[in-house]
Short mmCIF file of C-alpha atoms in Angstrom, two decimals:
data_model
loop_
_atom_site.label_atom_id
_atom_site.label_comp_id
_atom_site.label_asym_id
_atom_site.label_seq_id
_atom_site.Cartn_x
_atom_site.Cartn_y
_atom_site.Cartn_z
CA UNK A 136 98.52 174.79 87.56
CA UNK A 137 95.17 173.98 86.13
CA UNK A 138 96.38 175.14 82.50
CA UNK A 139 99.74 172.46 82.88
CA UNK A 140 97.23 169.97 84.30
CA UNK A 141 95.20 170.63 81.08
CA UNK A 142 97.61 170.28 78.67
CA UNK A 143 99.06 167.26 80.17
CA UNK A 144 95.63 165.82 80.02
CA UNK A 145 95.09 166.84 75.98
CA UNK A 146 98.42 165.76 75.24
CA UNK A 147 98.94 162.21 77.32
CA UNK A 148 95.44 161.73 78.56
CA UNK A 149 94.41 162.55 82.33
CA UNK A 150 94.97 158.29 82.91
CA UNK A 151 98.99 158.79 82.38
CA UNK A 152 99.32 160.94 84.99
CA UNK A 153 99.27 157.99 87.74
CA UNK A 154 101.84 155.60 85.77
CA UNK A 155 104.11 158.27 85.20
CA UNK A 156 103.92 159.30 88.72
CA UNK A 157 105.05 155.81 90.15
CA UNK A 158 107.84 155.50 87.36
CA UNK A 159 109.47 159.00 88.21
CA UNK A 160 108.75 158.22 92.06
CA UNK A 161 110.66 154.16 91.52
CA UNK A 162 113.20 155.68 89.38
CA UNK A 163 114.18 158.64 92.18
CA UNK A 164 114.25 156.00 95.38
CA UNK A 165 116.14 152.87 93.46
CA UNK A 166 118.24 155.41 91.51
CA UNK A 167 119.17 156.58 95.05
CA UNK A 168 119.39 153.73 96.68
CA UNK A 169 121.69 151.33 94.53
CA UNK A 170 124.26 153.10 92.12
CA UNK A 171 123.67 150.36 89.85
CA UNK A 172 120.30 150.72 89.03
CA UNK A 173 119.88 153.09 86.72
CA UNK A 174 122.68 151.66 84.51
CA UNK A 175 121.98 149.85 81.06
CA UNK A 176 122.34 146.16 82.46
CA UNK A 177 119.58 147.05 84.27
CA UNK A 178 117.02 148.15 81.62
CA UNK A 179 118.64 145.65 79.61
CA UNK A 180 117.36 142.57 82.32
CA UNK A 181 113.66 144.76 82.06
CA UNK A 182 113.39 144.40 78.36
CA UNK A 183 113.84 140.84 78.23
CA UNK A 184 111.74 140.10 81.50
CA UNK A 185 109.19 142.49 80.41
CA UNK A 186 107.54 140.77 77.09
CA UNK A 187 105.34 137.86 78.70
CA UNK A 188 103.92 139.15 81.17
CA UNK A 189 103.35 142.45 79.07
CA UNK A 190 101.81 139.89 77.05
CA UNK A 191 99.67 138.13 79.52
CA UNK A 192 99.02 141.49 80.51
CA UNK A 193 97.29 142.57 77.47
CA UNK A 194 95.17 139.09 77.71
CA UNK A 195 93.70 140.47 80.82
CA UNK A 196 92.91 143.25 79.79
CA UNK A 197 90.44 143.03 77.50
CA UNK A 198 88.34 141.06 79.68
CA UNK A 199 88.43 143.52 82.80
CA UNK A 200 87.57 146.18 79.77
CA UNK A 201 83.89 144.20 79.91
CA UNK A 202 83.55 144.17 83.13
CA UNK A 203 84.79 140.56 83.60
CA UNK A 204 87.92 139.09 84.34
CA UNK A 205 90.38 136.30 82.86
CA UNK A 206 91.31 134.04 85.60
CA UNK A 207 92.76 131.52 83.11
CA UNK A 208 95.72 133.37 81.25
CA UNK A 209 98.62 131.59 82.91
CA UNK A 210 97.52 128.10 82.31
CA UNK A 211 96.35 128.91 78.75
CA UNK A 212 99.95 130.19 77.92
CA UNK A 213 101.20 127.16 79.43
CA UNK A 214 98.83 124.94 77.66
CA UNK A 215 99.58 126.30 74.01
CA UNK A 216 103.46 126.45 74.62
CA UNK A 217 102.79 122.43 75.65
CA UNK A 218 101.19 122.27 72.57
CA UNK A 219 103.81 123.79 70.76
CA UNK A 220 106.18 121.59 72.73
CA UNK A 221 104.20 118.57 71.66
CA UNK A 222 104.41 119.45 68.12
CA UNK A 223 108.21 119.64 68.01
CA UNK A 224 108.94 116.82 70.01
CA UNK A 225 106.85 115.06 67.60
CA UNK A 226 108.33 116.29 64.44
CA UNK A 227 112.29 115.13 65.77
CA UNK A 228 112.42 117.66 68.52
CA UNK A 229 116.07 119.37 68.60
CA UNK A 230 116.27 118.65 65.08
CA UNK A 231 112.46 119.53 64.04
CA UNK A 232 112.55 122.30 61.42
CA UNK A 233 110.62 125.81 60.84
CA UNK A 234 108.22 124.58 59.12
CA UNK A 235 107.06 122.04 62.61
CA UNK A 236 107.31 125.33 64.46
CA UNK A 237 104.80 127.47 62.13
CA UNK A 238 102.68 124.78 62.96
CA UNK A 239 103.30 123.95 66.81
CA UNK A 240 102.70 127.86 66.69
CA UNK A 241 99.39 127.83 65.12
CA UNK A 242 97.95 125.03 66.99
CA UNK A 243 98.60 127.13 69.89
CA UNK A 244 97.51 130.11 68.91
CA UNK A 245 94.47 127.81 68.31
CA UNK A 246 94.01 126.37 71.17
CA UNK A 247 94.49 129.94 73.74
CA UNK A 248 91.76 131.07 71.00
CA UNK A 249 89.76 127.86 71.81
CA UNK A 250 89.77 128.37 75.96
CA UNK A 251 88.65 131.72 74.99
CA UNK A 252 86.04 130.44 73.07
CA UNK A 253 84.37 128.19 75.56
CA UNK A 254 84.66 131.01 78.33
CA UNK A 255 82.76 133.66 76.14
CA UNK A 256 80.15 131.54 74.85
CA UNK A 257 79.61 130.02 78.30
CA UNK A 258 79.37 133.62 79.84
CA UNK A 259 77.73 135.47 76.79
CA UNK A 260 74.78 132.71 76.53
CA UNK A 261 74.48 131.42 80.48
CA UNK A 262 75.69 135.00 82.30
CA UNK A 263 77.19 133.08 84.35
CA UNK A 264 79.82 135.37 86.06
CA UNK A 265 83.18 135.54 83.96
CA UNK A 266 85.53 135.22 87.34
CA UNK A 267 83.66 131.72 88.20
CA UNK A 268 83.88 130.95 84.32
CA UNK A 269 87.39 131.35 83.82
CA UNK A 270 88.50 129.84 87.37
CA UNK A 271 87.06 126.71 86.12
CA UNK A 272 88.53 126.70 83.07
CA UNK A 273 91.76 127.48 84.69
CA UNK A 274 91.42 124.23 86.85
CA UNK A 275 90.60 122.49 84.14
CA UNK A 276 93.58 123.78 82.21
CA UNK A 277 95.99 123.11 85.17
CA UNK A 278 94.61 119.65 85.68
CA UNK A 279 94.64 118.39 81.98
CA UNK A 280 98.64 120.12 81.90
CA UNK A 281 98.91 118.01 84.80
CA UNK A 282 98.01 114.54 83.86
CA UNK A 283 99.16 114.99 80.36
CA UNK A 284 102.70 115.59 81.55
CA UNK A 285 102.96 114.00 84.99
CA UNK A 286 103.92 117.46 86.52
CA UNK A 287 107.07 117.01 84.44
CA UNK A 288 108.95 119.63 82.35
CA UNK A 289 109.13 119.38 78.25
CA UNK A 290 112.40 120.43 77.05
CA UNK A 291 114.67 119.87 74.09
CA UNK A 292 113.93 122.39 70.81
CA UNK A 293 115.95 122.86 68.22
CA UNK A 294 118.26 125.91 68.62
CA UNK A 295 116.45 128.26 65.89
CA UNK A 296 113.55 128.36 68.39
CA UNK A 297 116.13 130.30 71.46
CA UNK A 298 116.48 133.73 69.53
CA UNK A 299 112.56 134.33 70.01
CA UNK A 300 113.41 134.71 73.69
CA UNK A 301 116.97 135.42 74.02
CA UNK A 302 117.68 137.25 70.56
CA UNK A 303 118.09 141.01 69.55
CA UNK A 304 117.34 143.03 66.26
CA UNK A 305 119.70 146.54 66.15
CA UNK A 306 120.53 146.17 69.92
CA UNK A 307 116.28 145.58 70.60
CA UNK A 308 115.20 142.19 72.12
CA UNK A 309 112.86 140.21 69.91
CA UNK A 310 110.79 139.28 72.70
CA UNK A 311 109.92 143.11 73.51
CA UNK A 312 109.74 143.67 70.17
CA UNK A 313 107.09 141.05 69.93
CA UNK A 314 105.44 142.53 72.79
CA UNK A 315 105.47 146.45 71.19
CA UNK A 316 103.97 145.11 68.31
CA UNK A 317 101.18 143.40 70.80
CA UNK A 318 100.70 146.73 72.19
CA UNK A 319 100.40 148.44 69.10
CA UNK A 320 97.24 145.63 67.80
CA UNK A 321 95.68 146.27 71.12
CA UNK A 322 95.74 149.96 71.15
CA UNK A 323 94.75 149.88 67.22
CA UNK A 324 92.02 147.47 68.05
CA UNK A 325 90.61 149.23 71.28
CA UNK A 326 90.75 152.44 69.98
CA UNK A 327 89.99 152.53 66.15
CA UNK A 328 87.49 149.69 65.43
CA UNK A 329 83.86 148.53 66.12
CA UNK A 330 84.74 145.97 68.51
CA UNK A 331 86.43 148.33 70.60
CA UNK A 332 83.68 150.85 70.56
CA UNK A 333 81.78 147.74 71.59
CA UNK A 334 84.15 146.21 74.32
CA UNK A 335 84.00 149.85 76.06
CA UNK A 336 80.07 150.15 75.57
CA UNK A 337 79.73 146.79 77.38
CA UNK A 338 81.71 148.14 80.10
CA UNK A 339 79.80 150.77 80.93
CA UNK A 340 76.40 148.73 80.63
CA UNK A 341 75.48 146.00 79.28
CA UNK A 342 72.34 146.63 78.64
CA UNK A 343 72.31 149.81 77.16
CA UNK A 344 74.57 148.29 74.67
CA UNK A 345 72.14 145.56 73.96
CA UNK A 346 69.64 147.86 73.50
CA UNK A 347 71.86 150.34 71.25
CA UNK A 348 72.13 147.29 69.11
CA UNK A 349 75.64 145.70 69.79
CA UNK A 350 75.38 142.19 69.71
CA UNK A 351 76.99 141.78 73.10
CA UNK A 352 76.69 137.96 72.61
CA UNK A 353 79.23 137.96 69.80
CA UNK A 354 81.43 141.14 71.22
CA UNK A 355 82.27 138.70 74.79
CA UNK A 356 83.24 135.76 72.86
CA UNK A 357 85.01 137.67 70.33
CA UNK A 358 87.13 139.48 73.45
CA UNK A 359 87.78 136.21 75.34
CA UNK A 360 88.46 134.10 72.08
CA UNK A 361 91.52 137.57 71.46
CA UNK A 362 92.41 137.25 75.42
CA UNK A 363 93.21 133.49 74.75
CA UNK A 364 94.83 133.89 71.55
CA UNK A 365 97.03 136.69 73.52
CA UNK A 366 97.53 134.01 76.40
CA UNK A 367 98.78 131.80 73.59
CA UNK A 368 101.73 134.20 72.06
CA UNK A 369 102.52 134.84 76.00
CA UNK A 370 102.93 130.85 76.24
CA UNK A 371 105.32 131.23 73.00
CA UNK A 372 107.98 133.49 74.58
CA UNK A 373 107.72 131.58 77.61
CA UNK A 374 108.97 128.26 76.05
CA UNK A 375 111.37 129.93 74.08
CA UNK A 376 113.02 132.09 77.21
CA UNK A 377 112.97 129.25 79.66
CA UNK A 378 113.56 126.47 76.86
CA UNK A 379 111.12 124.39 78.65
CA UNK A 380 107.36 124.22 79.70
CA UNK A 381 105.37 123.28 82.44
CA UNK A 382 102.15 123.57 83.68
CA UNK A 383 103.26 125.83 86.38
CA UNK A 384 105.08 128.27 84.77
CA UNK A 385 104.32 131.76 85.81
CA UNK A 386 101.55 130.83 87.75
CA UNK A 387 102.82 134.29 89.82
CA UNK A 388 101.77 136.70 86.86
CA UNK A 389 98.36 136.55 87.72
CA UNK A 390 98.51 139.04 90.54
CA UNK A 391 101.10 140.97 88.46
CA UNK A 392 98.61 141.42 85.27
CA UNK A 393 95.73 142.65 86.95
CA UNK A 394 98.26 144.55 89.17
CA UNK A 395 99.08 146.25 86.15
CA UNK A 396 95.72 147.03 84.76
CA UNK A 397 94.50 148.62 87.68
CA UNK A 398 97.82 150.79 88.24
CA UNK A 399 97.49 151.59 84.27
CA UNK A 400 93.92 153.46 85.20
CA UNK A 401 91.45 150.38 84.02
CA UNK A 402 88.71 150.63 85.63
CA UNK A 403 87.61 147.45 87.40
CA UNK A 404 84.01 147.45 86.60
CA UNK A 405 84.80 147.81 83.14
CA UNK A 406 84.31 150.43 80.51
CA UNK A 407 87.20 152.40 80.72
CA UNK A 408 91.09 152.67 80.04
CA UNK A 409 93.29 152.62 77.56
CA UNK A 410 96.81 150.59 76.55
CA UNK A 411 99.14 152.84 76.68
CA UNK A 412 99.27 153.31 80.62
CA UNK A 413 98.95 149.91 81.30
CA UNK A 414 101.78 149.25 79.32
CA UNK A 415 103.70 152.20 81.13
CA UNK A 416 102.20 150.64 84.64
CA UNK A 417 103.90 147.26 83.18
CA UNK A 418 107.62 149.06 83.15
CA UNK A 419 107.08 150.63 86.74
CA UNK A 420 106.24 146.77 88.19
CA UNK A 421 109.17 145.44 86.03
CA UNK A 422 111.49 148.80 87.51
CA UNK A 423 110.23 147.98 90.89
CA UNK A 424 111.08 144.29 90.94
CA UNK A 425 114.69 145.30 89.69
CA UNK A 426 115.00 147.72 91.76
CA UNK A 427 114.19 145.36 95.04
CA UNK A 428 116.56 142.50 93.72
CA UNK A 429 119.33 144.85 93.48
CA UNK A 430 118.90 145.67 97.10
CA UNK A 431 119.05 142.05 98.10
CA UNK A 432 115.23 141.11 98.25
CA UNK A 433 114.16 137.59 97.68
CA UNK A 434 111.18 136.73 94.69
CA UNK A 435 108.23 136.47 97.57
CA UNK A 436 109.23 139.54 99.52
CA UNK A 437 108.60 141.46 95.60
CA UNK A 438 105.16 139.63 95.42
CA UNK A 439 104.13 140.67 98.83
CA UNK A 440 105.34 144.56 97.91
CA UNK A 441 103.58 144.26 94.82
CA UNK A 442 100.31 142.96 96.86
CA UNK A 443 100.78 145.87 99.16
CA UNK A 444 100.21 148.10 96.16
CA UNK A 445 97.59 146.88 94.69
CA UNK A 446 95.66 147.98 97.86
CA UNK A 447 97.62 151.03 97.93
CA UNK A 448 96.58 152.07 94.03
CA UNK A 449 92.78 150.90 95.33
CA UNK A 450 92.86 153.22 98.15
CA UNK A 451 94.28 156.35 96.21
CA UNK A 452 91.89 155.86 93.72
CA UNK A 453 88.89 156.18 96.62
CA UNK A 454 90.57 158.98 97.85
CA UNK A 455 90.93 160.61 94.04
CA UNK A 456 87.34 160.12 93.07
CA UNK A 457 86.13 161.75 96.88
CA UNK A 458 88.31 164.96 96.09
CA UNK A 459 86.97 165.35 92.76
CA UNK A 460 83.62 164.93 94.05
CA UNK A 461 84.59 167.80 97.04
CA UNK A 462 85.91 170.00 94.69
CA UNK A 463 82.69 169.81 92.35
#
């Protein structure tokens, strides 16, 4: 047993073996349960649900990496996909061309990388803690959303724009594509260069990383500056799969995200985990809410299960680090 558990670890990393838990254990009860969940309309409705808040996902986790926390994701999404909005409603809306949407695009991608910038240099230079930093610039988000549109909706693109959330390449939906190729820049970026070494070394203590010489200053705005900028791409699906924004949308994902960090075996303190699980973590949560709409569930009965779990993965992982301890 301890040689499988061994080569499980070398080969998949002793953090999968929690994810892939959960997704045999949700594929076994749904697959039992309804005969038409494990069928392809089913993984078919996951792939295109999946991308933003896979996306959003990936903007939190960076942050938690640090030790800190986004609390702003949702409303920065919804912020640059206004500003997106904006820029093709200004440029003849349904009839604006590619060349308004490059730019729409990269004044949002602009403006999730400017939240992030005001967050990290307000935590970096005041250390001011990142959960009260990024609530306010979440209120501040949802309240300038808010009076900008009048709580209203912003609809109307031109028809190019519906692909990007509705569209497939060889049978694969673009939005999941965009999302794999997310993944793949995160895990590249966490795992093989200097500012991941540094995100992780922050983690684990701050000031042993200051004193190791990591500007730590320039590594948390640099991470929260990437988390917006993440937030941003998130907002991008979102207009194009609902073909609307407002300030509200997916105000829900929140839970979901960190949800889906801490099932993916991030630690919460910072300093350790990897992309790969998470993103794993992110299919079991998407399985799960399937799974409970086939059987007739309503939206806030699947937000209260996936509540439930969040304490459940919190208690498991108490009771995980005191048998290790026992058995040491």
């Amino acid at each position: 047993m301890n040689a499988l558990a061994a080569r499980f670890n070398a080969i998949f990393g002793a953090d999968m073996a929690g994810p892939l838990a959960a997704l045999a254990v949700v594929l076994i009860v749904f697959g039992f349960a309804s005969p038409h969940f494990l069928t392809g309309a089913t993984f078919g409705s996951v792939a295109f649900q999946l991308p933003e808040l896979g996306v959003l996902t990936l903007a939190m986790l960076m942050p938690i990496l640090t030790g800190g926390l986004n609390l702003a994701i949702t409303f920065t999404a919804n912020i640059a996909g206004l500003t997106l909005a904006w820029t093709l409603q200004a440029n003849g809306g349904i009839d604006a061309g590619p060349g308004a949407f490059l730019l729409g695009s990269a004044l949002a991608l602009a403006v999730g990388a400017a939240s992030g910038l005001i967050m990290g240099l307000v935590i970096a230079f005041t250390r001011a803690h990142p959960i009260l930093v990024s609530l306010s610039m979440m209120i501040f988000l949802r309240g300038l959303g808010e009076f900008l549109t009048r709580g209203g909706d912003i609809s109307g693109f031109p028809t190019f724009v519906a692909p990007i959330g509705h569209g497939s390449i060889l049978g694969i939906p673009v939005p999941l594509l965009i999302l794999i190729a997310c993944v793949i820049a995160s895990h590249v970026l966490l795992s093989r260069s200097k500012l991941g070494f540094s995100t992780y070394m922050i983690g684990s203590n701050i000031e042993s990383a200051r004193y190791s010489g990591i500007n730590t200053r320039k590594v948390l705005v640099l991470v929260y500056m990437l988390s917006g900028v993440m937030a941003a791409v998130a907002g991008i699906i979102m207009l194009a799969r609902f073909n609307s924004v407002r300030v509200g949308h997916g105000e829900s994902y929140l839970l979901i995200t960190v949800l889906a960090c801490f099932l993916g075996g991030i630690n919460p303190f910072g300093g350790f985990g990897r992309v790969l699980p998470v993103f794993v973590a992110l299919v079991v949560l998407q399985l799960l809410s399937s799974g409970l709409n086939l059987l007739g569930a309503n939206q806030h009965l699947t937000t209260a299960v996936w509540g439930i779990l969040l304490i459940v993965v919190m208690v498991l992982r108490w009771f995980s680090a005191k048998f290790i301890r026992i058995v040491k």
